[in-house]
mmCIF file of C-alpha atoms and ligand atoms in Angstrom:
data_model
loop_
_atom_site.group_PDB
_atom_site.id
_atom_site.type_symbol
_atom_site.label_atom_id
_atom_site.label_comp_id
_atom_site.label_asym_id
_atom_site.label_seq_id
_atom_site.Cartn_x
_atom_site.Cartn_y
_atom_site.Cartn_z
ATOM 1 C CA UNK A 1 30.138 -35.328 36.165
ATOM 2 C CA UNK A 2 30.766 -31.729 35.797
ATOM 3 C CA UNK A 3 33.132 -32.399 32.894
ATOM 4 C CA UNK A 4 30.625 -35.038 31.354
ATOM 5 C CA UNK A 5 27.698 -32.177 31.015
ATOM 6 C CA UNK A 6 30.258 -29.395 29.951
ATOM 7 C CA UNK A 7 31.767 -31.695 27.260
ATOM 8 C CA UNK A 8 27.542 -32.840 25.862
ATOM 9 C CA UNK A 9 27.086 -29.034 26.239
ATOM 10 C CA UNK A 10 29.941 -28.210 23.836
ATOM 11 C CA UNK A 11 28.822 -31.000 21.756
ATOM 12 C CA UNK A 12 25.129 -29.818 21.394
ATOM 13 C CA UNK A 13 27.032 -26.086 20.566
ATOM 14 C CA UNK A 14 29.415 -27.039 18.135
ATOM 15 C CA UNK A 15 26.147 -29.271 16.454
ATOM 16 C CA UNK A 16 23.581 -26.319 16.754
ATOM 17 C CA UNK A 17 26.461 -23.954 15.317
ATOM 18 C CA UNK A 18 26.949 -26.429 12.108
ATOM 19 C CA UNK A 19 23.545 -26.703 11.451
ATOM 20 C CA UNK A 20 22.970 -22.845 11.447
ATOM 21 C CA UNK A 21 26.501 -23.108 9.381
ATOM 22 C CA UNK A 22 24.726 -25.465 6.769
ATOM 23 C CA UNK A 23 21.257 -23.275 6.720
ATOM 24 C CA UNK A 24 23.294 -20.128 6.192
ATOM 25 C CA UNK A 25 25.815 -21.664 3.163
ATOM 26 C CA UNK A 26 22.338 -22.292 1.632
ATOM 27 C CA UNK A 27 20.679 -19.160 2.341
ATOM 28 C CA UNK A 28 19.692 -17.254 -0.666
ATOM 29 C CA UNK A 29 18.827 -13.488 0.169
ATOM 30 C CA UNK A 30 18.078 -10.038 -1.552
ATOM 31 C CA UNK A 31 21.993 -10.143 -3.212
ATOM 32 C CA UNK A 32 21.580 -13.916 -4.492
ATOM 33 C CA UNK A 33 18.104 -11.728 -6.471
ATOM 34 C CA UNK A 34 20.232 -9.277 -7.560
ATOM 35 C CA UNK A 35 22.961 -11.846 -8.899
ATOM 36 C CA UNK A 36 20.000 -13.467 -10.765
ATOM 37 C CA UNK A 37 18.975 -10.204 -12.043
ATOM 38 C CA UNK A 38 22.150 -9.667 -13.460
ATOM 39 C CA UNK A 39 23.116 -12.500 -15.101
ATOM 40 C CA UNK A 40 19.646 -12.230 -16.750
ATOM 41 C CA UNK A 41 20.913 -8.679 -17.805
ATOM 42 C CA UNK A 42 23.677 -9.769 -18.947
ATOM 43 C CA UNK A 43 22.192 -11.874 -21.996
ATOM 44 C CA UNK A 44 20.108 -9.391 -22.623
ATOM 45 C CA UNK A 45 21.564 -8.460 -26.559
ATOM 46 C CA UNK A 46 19.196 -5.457 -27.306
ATOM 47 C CA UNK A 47 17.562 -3.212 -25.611
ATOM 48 C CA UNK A 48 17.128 -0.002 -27.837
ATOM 49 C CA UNK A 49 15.167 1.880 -25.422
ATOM 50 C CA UNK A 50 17.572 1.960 -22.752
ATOM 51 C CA UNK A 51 15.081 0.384 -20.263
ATOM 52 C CA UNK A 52 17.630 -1.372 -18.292
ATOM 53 C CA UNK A 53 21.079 -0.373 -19.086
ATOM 54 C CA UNK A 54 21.487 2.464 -16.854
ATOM 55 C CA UNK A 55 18.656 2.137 -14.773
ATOM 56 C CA UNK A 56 19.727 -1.657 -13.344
ATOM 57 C CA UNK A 57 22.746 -0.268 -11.357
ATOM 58 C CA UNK A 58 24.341 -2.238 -8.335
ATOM 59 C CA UNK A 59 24.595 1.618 -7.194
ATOM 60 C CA UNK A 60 21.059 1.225 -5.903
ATOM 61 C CA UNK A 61 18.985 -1.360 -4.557
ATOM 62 C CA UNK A 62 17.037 -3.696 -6.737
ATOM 63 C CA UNK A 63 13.975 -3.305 -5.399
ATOM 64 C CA UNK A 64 14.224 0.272 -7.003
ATOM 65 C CA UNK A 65 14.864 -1.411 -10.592
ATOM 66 C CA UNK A 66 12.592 -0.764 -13.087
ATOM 67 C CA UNK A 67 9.969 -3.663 -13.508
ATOM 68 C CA UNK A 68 11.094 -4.805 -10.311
ATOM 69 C CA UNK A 69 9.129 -5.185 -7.171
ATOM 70 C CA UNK A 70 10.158 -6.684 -3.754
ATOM 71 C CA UNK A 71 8.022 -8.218 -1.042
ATOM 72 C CA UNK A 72 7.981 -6.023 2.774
ATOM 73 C CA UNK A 73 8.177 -9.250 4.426
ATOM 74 C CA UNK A 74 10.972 -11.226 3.313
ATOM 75 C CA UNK A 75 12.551 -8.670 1.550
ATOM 76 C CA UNK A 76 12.746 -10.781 -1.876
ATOM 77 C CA UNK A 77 12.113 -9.887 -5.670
ATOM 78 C CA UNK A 78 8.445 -10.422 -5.657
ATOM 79 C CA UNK A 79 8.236 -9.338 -9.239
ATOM 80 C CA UNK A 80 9.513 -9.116 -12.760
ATOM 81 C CA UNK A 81 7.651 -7.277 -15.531
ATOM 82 C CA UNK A 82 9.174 -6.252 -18.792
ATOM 83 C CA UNK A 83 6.429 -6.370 -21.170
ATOM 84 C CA UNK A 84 6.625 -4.733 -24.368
ATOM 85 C CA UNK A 85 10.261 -2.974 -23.934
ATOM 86 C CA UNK A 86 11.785 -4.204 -27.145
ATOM 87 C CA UNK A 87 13.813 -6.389 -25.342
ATOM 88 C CA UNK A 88 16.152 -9.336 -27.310
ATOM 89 C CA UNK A 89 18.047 -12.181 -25.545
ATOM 90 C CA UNK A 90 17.861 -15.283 -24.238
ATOM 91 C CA UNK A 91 17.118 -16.110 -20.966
ATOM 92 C CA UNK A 92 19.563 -16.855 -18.162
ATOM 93 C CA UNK A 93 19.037 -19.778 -15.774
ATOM 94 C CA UNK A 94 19.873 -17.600 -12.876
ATOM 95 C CA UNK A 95 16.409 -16.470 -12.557
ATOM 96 C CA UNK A 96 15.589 -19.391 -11.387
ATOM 97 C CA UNK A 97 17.285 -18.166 -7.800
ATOM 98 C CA UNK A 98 14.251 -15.944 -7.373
ATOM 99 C CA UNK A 99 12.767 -17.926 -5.108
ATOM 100 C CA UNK A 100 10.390 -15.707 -4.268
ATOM 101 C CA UNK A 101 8.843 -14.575 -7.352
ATOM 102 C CA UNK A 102 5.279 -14.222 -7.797
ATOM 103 C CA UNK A 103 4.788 -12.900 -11.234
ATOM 104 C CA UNK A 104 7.111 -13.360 -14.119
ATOM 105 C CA UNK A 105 5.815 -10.868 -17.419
ATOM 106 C CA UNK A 106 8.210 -10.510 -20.128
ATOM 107 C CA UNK A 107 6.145 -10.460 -22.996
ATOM 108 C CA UNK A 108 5.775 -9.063 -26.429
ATOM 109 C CA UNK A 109 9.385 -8.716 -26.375
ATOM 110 C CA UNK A 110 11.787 -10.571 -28.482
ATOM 111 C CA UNK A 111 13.606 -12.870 -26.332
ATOM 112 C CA UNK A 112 14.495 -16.281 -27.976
ATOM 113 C CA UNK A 113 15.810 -19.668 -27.413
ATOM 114 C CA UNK A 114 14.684 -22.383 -25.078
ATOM 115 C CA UNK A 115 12.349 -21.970 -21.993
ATOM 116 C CA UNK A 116 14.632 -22.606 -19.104
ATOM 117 C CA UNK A 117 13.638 -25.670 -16.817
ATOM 118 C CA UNK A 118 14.548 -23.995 -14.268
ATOM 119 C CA UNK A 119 12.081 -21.785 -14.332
ATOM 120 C CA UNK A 120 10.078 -24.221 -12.538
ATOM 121 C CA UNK A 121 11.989 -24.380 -9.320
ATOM 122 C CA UNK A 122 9.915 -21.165 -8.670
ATOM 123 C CA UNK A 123 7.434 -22.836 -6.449
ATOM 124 C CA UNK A 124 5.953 -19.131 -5.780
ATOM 125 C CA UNK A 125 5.027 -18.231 -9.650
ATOM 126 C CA UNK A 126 1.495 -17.498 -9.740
ATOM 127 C CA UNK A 127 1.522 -16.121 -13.244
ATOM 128 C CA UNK A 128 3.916 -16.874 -16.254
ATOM 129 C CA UNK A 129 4.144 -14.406 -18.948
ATOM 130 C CA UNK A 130 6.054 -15.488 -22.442
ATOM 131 C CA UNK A 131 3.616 -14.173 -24.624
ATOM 132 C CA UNK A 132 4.865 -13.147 -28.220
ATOM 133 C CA UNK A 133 8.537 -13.732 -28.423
ATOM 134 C CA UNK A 134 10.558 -16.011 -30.184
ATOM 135 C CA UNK A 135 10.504 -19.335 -27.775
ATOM 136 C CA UNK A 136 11.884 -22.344 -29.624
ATOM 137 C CA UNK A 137 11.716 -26.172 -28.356
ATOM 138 C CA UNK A 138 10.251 -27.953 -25.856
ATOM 139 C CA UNK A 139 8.075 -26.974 -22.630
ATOM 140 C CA UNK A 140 9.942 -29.038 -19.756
ATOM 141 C CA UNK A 141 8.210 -31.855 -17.756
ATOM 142 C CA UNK A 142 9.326 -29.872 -14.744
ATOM 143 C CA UNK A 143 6.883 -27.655 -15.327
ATOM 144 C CA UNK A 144 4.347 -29.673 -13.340
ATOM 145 C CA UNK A 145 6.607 -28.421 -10.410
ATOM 146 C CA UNK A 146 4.503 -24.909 -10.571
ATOM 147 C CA UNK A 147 2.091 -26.083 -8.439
ATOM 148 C CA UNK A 148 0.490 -22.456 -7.093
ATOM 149 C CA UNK A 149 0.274 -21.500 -11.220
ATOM 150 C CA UNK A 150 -2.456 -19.761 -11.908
ATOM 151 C CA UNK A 151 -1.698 -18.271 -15.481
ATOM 152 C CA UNK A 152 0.296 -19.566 -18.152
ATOM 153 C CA UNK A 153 0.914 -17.921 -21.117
ATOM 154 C CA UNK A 154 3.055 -19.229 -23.718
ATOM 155 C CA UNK A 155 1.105 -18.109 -27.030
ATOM 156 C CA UNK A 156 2.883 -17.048 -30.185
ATOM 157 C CA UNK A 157 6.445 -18.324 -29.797
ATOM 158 C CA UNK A 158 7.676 -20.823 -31.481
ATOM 159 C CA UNK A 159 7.747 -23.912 -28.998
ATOM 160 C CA UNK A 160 7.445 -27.069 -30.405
ATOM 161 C CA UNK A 161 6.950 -30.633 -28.844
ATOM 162 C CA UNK A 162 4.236 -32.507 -27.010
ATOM 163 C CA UNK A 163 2.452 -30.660 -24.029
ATOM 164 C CA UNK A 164 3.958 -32.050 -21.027
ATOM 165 C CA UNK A 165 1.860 -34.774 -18.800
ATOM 166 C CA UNK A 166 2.823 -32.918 -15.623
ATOM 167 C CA UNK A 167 0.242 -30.313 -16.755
ATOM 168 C CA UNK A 168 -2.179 -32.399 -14.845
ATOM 169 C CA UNK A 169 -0.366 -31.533 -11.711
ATOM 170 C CA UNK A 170 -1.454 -27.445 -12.038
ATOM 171 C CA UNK A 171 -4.407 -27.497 -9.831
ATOM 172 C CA UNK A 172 -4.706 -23.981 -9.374
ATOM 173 C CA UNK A 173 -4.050 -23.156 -12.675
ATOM 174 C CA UNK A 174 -6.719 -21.063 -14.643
ATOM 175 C CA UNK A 175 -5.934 -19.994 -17.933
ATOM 176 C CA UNK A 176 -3.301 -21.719 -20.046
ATOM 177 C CA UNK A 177 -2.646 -20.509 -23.196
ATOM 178 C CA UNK A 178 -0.255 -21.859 -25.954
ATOM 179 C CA UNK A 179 -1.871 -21.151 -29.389
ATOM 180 C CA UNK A 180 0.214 -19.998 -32.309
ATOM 181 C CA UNK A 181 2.907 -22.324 -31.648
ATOM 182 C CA UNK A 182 4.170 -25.610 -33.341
ATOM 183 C CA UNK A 183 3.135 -27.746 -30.508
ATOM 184 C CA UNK A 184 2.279 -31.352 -31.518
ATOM 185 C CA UNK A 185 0.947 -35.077 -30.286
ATOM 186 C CA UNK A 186 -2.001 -35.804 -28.177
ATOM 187 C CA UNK A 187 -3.607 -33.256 -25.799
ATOM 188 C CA UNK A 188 -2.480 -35.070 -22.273
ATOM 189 C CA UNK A 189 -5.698 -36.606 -20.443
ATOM 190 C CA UNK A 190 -4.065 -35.660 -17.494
ATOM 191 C CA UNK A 191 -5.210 -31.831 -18.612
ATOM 192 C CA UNK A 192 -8.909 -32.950 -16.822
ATOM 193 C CA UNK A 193 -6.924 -33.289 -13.539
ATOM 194 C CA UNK A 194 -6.859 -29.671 -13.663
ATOM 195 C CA UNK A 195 -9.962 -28.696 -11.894
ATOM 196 C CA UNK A 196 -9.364 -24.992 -11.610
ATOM 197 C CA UNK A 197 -9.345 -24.446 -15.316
ATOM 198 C CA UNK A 198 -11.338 -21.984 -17.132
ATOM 199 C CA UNK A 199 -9.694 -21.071 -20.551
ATOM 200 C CA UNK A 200 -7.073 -23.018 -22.662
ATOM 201 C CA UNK A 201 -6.408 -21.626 -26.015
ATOM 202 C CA UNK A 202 -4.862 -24.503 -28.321
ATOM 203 C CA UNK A 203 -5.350 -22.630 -32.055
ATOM 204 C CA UNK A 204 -2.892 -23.101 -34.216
ATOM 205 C CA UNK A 205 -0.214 -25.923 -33.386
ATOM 206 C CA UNK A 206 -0.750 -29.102 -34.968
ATOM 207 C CA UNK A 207 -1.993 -31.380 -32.353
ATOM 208 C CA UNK A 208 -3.351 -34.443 -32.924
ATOM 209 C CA UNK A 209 -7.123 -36.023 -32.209
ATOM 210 C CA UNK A 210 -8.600 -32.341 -32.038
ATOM 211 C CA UNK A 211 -10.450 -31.797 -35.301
ATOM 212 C CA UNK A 212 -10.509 -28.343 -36.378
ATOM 213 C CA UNK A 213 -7.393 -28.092 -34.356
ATOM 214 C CA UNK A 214 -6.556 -24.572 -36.019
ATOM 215 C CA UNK A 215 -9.724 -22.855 -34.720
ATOM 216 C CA UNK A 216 -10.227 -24.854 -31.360
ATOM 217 C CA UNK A 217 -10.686 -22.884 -28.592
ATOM 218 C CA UNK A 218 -11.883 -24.640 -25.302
ATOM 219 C CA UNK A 219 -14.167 -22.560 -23.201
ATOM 220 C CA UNK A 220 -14.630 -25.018 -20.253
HETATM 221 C C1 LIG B 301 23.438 -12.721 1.758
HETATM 222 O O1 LIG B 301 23.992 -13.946 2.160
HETATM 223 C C2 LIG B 301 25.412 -14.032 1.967
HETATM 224 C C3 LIG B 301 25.875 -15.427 2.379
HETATM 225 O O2 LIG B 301 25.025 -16.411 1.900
HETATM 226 C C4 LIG B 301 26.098 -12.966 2.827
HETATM 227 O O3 LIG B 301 27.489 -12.998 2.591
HETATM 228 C C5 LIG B 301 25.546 -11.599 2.457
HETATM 229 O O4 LIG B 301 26.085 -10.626 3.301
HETATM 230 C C6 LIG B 301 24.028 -11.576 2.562
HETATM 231 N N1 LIG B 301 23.545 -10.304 2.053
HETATM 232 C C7 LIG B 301 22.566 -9.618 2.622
HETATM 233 C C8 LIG B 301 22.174 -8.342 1.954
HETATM 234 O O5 LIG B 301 22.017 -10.006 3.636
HETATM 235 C C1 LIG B 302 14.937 3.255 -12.342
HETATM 236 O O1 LIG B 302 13.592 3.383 -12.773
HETATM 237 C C2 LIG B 302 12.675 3.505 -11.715
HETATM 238 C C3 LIG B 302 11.282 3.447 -12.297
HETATM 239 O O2 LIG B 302 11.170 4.225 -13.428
HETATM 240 C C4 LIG B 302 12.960 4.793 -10.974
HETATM 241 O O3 LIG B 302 12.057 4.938 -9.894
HETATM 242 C C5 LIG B 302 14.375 4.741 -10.453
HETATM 243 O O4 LIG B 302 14.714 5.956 -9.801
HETATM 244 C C6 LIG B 302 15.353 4.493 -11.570
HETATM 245 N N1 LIG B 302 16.679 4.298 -11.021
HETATM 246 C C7 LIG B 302 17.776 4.810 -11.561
HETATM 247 C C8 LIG B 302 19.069 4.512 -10.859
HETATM 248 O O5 LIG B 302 17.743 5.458 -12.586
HETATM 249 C C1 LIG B 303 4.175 -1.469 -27.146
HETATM 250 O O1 LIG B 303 4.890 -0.258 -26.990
HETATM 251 C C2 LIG B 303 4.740 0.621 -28.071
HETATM 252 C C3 LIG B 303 5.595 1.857 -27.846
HETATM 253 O O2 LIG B 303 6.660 1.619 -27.010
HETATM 254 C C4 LIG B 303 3.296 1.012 -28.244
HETATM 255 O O3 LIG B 303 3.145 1.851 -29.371
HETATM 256 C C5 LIG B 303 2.443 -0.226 -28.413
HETATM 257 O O4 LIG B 303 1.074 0.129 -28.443
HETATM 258 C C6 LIG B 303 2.685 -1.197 -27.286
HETATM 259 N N1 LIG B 303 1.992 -2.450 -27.572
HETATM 260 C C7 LIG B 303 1.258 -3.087 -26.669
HETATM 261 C C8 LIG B 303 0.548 -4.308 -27.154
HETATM 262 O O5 LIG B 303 1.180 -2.741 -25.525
HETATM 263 C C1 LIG B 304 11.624 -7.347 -32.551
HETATM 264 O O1 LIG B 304 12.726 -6.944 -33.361
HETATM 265 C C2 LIG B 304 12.347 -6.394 -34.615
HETATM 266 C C3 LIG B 304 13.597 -6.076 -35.360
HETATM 267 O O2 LIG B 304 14.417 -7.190 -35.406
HETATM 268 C C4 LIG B 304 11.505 -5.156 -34.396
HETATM 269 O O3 LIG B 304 11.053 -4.657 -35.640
HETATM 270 C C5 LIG B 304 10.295 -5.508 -33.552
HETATM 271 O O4 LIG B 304 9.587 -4.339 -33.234
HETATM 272 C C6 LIG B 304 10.721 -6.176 -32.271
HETATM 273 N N1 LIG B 304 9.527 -6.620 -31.595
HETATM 274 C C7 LIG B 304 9.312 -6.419 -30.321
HETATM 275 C C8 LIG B 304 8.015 -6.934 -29.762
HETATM 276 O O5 LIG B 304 10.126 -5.870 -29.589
HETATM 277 C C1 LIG B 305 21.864 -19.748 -8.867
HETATM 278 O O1 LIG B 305 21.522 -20.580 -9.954
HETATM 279 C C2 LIG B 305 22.603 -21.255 -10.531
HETATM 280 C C3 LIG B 305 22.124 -21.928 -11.791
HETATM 281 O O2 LIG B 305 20.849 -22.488 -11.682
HETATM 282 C C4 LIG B 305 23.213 -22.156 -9.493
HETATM 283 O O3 LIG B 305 24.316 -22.862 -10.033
HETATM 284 C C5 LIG B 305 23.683 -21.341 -8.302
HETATM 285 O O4 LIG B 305 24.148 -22.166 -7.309
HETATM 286 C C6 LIG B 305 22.560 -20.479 -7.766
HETATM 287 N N1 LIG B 305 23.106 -19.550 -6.777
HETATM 288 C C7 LIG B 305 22.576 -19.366 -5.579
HETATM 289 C C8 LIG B 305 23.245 -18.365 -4.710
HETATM 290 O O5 LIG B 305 21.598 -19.957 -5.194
HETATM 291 C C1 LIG B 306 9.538 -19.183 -35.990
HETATM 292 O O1 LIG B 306 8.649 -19.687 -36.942
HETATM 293 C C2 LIG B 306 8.471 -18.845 -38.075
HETATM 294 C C3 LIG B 306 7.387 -19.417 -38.945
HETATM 295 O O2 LIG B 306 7.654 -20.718 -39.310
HETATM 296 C C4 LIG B 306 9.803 -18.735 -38.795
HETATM 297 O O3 LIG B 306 9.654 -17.849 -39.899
HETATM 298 C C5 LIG B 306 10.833 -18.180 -37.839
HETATM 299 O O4 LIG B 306 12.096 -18.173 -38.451
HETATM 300 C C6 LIG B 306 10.916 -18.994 -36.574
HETATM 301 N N1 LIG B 306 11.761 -18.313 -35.659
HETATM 302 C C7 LIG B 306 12.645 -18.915 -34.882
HETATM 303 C C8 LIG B 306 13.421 -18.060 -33.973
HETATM 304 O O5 LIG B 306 12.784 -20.121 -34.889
HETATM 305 C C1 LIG B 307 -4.380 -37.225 -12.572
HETATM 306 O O1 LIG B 307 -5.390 -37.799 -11.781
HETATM 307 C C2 LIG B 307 -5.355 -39.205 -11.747
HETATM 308 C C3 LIG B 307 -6.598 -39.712 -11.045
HETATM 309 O O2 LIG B 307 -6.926 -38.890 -9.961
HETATM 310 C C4 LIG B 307 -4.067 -39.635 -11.054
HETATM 311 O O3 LIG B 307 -3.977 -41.036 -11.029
HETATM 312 C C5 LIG B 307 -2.876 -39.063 -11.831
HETATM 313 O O4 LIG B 307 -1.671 -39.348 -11.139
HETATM 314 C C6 LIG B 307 -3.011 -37.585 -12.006
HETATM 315 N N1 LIG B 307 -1.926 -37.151 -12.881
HETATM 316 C C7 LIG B 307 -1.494 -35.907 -12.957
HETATM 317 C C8 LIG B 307 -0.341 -35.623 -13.881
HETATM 318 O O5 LIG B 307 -1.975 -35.019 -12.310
#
């Protein structure tokens, strides 16, 4: 009997052990941020102010990098702002391990190439910033996956494509803002699903079934 409850006992150990095993293999933490962060550095192909060359050293902690902030409570890149810094690049998948960002801002810069779908494993992002760069192709259907969006801001780029039907799915979102792109095709009906809308800005794209779709701007 003895041996019966000592041998379920090391049974139930060895299965609690591989469990905390399996949660830890997945476990992303403050160095799987700074990974992201520097893989995202690492495309970077201009930066002629210097902003992050020096100043994004493993030598300190990232939390301390500029445009970087972290969250007290989980200790986890809560931020990423680099508007206006003259930056050029593309952008590196890897940022999509910050799975705790909140607020993404690197506009007016001129990053180019495609917007990365996985972007939109952030479940956290409450604001997206792409503003004025040099975007090309499509917006992914993943982006529906953004569900605590509030702002979106993909103006003056150069995306192209239809706007995705997953739109519908950004309840929260507010203001959504693509004008000045080459955006095409029907506006989704799924974008009245969105019931916390207040601003979309459509100008200049060349959407279909929106007379005046040059000047349109929806004030709902
Ligand atoms: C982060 O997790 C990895 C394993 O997933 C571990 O090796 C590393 O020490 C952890 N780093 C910190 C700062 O906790
Ligand atoms: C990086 O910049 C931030 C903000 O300007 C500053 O507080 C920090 O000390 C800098 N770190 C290094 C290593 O230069
Ligand atoms: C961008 O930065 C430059 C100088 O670095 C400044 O002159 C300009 O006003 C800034 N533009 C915006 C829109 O913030
Ligand atoms: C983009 O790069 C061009 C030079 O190629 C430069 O003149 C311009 O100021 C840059 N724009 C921004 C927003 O950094
Ligand atoms: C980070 O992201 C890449 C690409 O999306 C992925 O292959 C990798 O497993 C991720 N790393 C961690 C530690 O989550
Ligand atoms: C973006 O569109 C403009 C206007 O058509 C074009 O001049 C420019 O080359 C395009 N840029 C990229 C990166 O595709
Ligand atoms: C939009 O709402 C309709 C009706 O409530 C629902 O059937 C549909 O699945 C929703 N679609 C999206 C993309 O939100």
């Amino acid at each position: 009997m003895v041996s019966l409850l000592t041998n379920l006992f090391l049974f139930w150990l060895s299965m609690h052990c591989f469990v905390a095993y399996l949660a830890h293999a997945n476990a992303k933490n403050i160095s799987t941020d700074q990974s992201a962060l520097l893989a995202f550095k690492s495309l970077i192909t201009s930066d002629p102010n210097d902003m992050l060359a020096n100043n994004w050293s493993t030598s300190s902690s990232v939390c301390s990098w500029v445009g970087v902030t972290c969250d007290e409570r989980h200790h986890r890149v809560h931020s990423l702002t680099l508007r206006n810094m003259s930056l050029s690049g593309t952008i590196s998948p890897k940022l999509g391990n910050l799975s705790f960002l909140v607020i993404l801002d690197i506009s007016r810069n001129n990053f180019s190439g495609q917007f990365p779908k996985e972007i939109c494993r952030l479940r956290r992002l409450k604001s997206l910033d792409l503003n004025y760069n040099w975007f090309v192709g499509g917006i992914p259907e993943a982006l529906g996956d953004l569900s605590r969006l509030q702002y979106l801001y993909l103006g003056v780029n150069n995306f192209s494509g239809f706007i995705p039907q997953s739109i519908g799915y950004l309840r929260q979102l507010i203001y959504f803002e693509i004008g000045h792109n080459k955006m095409y095709g029907p506006i989704p009906q799924t974008i009245s699903n969105m019931s916390s809308l207040k601003y979309i800005g459509l100008s200049s794209n060349y959407f279909s079934g929106t007379p005046n779709s040059n000047i349109i701007m929806f004030h709902i």
